[in-house]
XYZ file of C-alpha atoms in Angstrom:
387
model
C 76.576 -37.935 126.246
C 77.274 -36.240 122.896
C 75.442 -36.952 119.777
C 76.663 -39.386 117.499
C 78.194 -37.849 114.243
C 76.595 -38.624 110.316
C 79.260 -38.406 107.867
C 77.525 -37.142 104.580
C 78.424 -36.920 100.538
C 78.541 -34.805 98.737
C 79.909 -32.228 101.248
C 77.053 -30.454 102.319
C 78.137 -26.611 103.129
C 81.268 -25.406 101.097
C 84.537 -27.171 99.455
C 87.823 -27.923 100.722
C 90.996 -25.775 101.359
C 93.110 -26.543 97.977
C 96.151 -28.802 98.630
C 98.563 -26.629 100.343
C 101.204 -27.841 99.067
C 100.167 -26.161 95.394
C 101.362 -22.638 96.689
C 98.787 -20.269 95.107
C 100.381 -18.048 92.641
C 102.351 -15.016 93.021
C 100.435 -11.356 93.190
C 102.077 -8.491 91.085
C 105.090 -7.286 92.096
C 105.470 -4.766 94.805
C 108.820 -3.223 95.207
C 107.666 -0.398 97.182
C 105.744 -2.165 99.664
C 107.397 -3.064 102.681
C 105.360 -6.316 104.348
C 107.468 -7.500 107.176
C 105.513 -6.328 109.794
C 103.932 -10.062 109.059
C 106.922 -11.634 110.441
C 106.811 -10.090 113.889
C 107.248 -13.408 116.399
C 104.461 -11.790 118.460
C 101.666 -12.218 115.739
C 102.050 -16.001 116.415
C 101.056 -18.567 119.076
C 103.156 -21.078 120.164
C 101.106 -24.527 119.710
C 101.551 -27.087 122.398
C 100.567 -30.470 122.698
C 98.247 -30.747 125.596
C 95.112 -31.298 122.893
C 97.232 -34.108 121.609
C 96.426 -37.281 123.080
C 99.568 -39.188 124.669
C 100.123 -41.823 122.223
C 100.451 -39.233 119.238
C 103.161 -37.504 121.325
C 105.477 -39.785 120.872
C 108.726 -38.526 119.145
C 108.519 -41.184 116.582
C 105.304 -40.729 115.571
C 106.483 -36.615 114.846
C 108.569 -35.873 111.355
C 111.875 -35.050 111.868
C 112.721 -31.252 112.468
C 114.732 -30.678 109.072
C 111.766 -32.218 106.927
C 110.739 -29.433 104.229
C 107.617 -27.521 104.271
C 106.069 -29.294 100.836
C 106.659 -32.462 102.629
C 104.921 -31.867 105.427
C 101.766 -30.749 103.578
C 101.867 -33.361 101.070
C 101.994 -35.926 104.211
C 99.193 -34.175 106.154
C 100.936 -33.331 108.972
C 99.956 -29.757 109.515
C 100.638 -29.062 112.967
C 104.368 -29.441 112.082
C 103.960 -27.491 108.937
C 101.890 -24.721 110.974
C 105.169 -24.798 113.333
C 107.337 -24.394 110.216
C 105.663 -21.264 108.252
C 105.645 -19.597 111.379
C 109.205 -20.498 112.289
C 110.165 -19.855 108.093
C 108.289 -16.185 108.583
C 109.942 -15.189 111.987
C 113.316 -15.808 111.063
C 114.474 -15.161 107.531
C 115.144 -11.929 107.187
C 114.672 -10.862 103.595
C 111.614 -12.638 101.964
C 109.623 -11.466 98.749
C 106.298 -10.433 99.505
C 105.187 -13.388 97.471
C 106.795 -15.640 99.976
C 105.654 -13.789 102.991
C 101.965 -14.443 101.711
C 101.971 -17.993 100.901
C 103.348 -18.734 104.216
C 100.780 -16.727 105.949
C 98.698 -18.760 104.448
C 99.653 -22.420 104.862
C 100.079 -20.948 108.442
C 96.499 -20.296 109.152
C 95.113 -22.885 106.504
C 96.997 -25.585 108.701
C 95.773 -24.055 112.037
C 92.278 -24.082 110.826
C 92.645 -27.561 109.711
C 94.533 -29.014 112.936
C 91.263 -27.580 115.068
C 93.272 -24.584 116.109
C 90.820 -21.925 114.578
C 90.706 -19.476 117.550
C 94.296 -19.143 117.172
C 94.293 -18.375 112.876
C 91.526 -16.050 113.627
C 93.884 -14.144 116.235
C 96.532 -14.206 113.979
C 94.771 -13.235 110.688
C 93.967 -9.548 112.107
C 97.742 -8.591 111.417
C 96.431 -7.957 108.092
C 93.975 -5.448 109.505
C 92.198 -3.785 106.343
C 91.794 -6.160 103.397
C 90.635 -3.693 101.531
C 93.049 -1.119 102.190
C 94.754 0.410 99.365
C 98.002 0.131 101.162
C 96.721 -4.052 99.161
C 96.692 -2.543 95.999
C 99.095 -1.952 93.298
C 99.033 2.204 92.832
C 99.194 1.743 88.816
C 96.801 -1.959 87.932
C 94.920 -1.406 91.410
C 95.822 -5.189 91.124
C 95.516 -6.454 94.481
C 98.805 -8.013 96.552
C 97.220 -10.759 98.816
C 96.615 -14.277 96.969
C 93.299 -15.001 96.384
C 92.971 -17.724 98.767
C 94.448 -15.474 101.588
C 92.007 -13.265 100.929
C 89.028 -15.699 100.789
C 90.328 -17.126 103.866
C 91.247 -13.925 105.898
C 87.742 -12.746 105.552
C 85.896 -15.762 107.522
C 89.241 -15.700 109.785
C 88.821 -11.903 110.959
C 85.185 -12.130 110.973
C 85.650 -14.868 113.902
C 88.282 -12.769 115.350
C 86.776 -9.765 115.318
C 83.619 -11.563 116.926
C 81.675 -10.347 114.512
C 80.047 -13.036 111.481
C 78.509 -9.904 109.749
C 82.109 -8.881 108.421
C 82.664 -11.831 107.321
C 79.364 -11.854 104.734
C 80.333 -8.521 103.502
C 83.754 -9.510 103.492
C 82.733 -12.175 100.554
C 80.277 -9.591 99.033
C 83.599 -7.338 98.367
C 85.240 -10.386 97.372
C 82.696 -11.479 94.917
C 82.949 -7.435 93.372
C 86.179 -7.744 92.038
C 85.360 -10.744 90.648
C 82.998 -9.321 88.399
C 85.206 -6.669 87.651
C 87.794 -9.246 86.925
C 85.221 -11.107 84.547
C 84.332 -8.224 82.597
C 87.689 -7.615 81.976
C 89.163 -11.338 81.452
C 88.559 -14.074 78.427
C 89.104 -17.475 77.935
C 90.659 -19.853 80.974
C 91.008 -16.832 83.159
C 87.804 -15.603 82.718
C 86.578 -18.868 83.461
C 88.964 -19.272 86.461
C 87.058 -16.196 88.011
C 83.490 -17.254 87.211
C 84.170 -20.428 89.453
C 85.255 -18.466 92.008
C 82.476 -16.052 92.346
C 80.557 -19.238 92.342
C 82.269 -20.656 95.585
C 81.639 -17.042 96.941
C 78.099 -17.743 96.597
C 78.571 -21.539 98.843
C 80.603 -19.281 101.084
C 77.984 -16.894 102.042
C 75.551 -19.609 102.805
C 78.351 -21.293 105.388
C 78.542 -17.854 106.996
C 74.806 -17.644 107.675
C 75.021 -21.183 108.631
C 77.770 -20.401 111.147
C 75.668 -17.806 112.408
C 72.982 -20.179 112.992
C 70.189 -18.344 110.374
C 69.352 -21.651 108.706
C 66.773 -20.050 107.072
C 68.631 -17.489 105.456
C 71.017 -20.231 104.312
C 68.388 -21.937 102.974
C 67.041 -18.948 100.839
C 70.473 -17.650 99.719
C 71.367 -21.392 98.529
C 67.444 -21.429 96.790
C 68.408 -18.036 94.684
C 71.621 -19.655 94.229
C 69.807 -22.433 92.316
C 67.392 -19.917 90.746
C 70.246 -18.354 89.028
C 72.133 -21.329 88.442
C 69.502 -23.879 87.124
C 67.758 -26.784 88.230
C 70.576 -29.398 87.364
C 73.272 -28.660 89.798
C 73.302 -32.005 91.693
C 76.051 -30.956 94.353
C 73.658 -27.305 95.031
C 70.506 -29.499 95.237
C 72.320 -31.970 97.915
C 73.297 -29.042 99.952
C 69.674 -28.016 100.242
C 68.115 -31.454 101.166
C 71.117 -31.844 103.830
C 70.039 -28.256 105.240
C 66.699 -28.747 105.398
C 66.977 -31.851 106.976
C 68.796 -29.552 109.904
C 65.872 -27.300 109.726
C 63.600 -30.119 110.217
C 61.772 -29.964 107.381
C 61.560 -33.304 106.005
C 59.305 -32.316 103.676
C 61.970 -29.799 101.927
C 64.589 -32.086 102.155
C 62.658 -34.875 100.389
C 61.883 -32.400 97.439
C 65.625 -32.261 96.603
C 66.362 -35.296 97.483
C 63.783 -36.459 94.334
C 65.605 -33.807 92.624
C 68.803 -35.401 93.010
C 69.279 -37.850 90.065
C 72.429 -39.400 90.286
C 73.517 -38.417 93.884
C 70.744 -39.476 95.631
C 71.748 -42.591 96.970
C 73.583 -41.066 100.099
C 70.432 -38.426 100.865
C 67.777 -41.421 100.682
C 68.951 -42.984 103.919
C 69.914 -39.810 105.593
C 66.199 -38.859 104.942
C 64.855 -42.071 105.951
C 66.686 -41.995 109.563
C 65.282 -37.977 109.761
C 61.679 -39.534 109.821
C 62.523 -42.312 111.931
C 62.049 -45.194 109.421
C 65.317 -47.092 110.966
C 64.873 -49.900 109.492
C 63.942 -48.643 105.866
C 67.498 -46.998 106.616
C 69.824 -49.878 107.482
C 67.995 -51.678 104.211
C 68.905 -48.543 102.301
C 72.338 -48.331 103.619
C 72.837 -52.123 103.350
C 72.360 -51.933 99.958
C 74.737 -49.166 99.137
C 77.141 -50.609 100.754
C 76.984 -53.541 98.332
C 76.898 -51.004 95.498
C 79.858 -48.782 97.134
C 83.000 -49.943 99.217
C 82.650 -47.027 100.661
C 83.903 -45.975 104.263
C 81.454 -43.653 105.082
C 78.610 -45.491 103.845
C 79.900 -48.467 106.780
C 80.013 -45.754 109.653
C 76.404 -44.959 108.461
C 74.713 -48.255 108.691
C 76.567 -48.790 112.207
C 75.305 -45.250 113.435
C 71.499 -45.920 112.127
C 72.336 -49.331 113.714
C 73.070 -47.988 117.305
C 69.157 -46.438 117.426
C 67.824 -49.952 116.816
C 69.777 -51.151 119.200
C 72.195 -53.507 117.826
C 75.150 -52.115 119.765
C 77.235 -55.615 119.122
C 76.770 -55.207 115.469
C 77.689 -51.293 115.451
C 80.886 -51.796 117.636
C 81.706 -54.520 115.241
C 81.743 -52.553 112.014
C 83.083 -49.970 113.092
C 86.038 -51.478 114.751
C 86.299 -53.092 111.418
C 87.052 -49.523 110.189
C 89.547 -49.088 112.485
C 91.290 -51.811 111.399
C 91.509 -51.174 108.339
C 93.565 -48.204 108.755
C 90.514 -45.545 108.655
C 90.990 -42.733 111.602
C 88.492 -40.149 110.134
C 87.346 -37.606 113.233
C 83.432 -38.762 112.827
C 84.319 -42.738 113.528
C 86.622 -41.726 116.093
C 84.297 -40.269 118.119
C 81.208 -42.399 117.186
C 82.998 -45.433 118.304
C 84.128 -44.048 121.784
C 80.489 -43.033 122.096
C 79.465 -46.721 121.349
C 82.249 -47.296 124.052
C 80.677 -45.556 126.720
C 76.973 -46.485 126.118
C 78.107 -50.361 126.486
C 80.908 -50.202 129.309
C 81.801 -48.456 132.969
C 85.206 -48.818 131.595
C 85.060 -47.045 128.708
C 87.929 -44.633 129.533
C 90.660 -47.078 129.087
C 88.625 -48.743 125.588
C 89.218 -44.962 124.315
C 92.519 -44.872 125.097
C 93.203 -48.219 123.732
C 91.718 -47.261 120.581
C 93.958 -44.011 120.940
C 96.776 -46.071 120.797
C 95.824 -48.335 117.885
C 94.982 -45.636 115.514
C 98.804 -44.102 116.857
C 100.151 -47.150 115.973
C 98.361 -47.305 112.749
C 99.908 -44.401 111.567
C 103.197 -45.346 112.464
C 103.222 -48.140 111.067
C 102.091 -46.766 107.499
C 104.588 -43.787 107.847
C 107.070 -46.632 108.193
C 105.773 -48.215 105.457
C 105.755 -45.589 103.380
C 102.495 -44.381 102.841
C 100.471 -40.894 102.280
C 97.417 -42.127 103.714
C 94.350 -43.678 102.728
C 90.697 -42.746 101.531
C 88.641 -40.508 104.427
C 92.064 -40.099 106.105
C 93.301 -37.187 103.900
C 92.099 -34.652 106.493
C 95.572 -34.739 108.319
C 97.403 -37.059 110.562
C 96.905 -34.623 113.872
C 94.519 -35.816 116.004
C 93.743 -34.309 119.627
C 91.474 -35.717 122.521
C 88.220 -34.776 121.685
C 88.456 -37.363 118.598
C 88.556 -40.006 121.357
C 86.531 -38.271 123.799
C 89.025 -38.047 126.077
């Protein structure tokens, strides 16, 4: 049986892909350049639907084949828009380079985010050399590729390439033109690329993560802090969180105190890491008083599950359910509730399949975007359910 699955704020170990829909903005001009090796059919898988679970198959629970690109990334539903930027790249003959890009990347930005990462990695080494100077503009050695294709295509070819090591130096030559770009920039922009030589920093410490050195995480995110200051409450909550996966609770509690105003959701979590249950359903019961919140609900009925109180877990988090939530973590955490209190617990998961199908189809018909954890796309495939 798998583990059940925490959800935790703030976000522990980077930040979210921007909405896709806000195209990033055109590189300089490249008349010269001829990019439409890109739009080769052969770069790009076809994506089926065996993953998907039957009652999302359903051709009324799909957006209609004409529907626009923007609206299918405004309405989450990314393996249709992955299908579409592919389909827009293969067949129009005469795109700007500017167009050829963005679409590249809302393709593998949408595979990554519909589970389909083996497949964006594949795809992302048609770029080859991102630092190639075949990338850069002859006269401004500006460089062609938006900057989140670039950020992106790193971790992508470092997975593809099976190798995690160009992916850290991939951000380290990311994070040099930054400075260059800072030394030369004022105002907004120069401002624009301080930020993101600070999410190059977060990034580095996912890639040593995803490597599984912890501890090297844990000291890149520490000089991080060194060199940022003691009052970055979102840096400090990323620490506690990892040291908690280290399993040392005694770390994690020292920025956890440090944590002023975002403690509340580390104080449990740290609780249930030294096995103080009950201190943590107390804790959790008490946020959730504080905060309507979702995730602090699928919490309490995870904590609840190691004390026993199955009835009480399966309860809340049906409640969930119900009220229109389909995040991946309560998904799977109630199937697994499923199968620790029935034989039968195949058909409960597909049952549950099948209400959070209906769910959706039912607020698509209604008219509406979706609704608070849910904003991580309406694709769903069979390991949500455990199926």
């Amino acid at each position: 049986m798998s583990a059940l699955k925490l959800s935790r704020l703030p976000q522990p170990l980077g930040r979210s892909l921007q909405k896709l829909h806000k195209i990033p903005p055109a590189p300089p001009e490249a008349p010269r350049k001829d990019f439409s090796y890109l739009q080769q059919p052969g770069i790009y898988h076809a994506l089926t639907q065996q993953d998907v679970p039957l009652p999302f198959r359903n051709p009324s629970h799909q957006p209609p084949p004409s529907t626009p690109l923007s609206t299918l990334l405004s309405s989450f539903n990314f393996r249709a828009a992955a299908i579409a930027a592919a389909y827009q790249l293969c067949t129009s003959s005469t795109l700007p380079h500017a167009e050829i890009f963005s679409l590249l990347y809302t393709r593998l930005a949408c595979l990554t985010l519909i589970n389909a990462t083996p497949f964006a990695a594949e795809e992302s080494k048609a770029l080859e050399d991102l630092n190639s100077s075949f990338y850069r503009d002859s006269r401004t050695q500006a460089h062609f590729l938006p900057w989140e294709l670039r950020v992106l295509a790193v971790r992508l070819q470092g997975i593809g390439y099976g190798d995690s090591k160009r992916g850290v130096s991939g951000y380290y030559d990311l994070a040099r033109d930054a400075r260059e770009q800072i030394a030369k920039t004022v105002g907004d922009e120069r401002r624009m690329w301080k930020e993101r030589l600070e999410d190059l920093g977060v990034r580095v410490g996912n890639a040593l993560i995803e490597m599984g050195d912890f501890a090297g995480a844990a000291r890149h995110f520490e000089s991080l802090r060194r060199r940022g200051g003691s009052d970055d409450v979102l840096l400090d909550g990323r620490l506690a969180l990892l040291y908690l996966r280290l399993g040392d609770v005694a770390g994690a509690r020292r920025y956890v105190e440090a944590v002023k105003d975002g403690h509340g959701m580390l104080r449990p979590l740290l609780s249930m890491a030294e096995g103080r249950y009950e201190d943590a359903i107390a804790e959790w019961r008490e946020l959730r008083e504080g905060l309507d919140s979702e995730i602090v609900m699928q919490n309490l009925a995870v904590c609840l599950v190691y004390t026993g109180r199955l009835e009480e877990t399966t309860s809340l988090l049906t409640s969930l359910i119900g009220a229109g939530h389909s995040f991946r973590a309560l998904t799977f955490n109630l199937a697994t509730v499923y199968e620790l209190c029935s034989e039968k617990s195949q058909g409960k998961k597909i049952a549950l399949a099948e209400q959070v199908a209906a769910g959706m189809m039912r607020r698509n018909s209604e008219g509406e975007d979706g609704i608070g954890g849910d904003r991580g796309g309406r694709e769903k495939v069979n390991a949500d359910f455990k199926l």
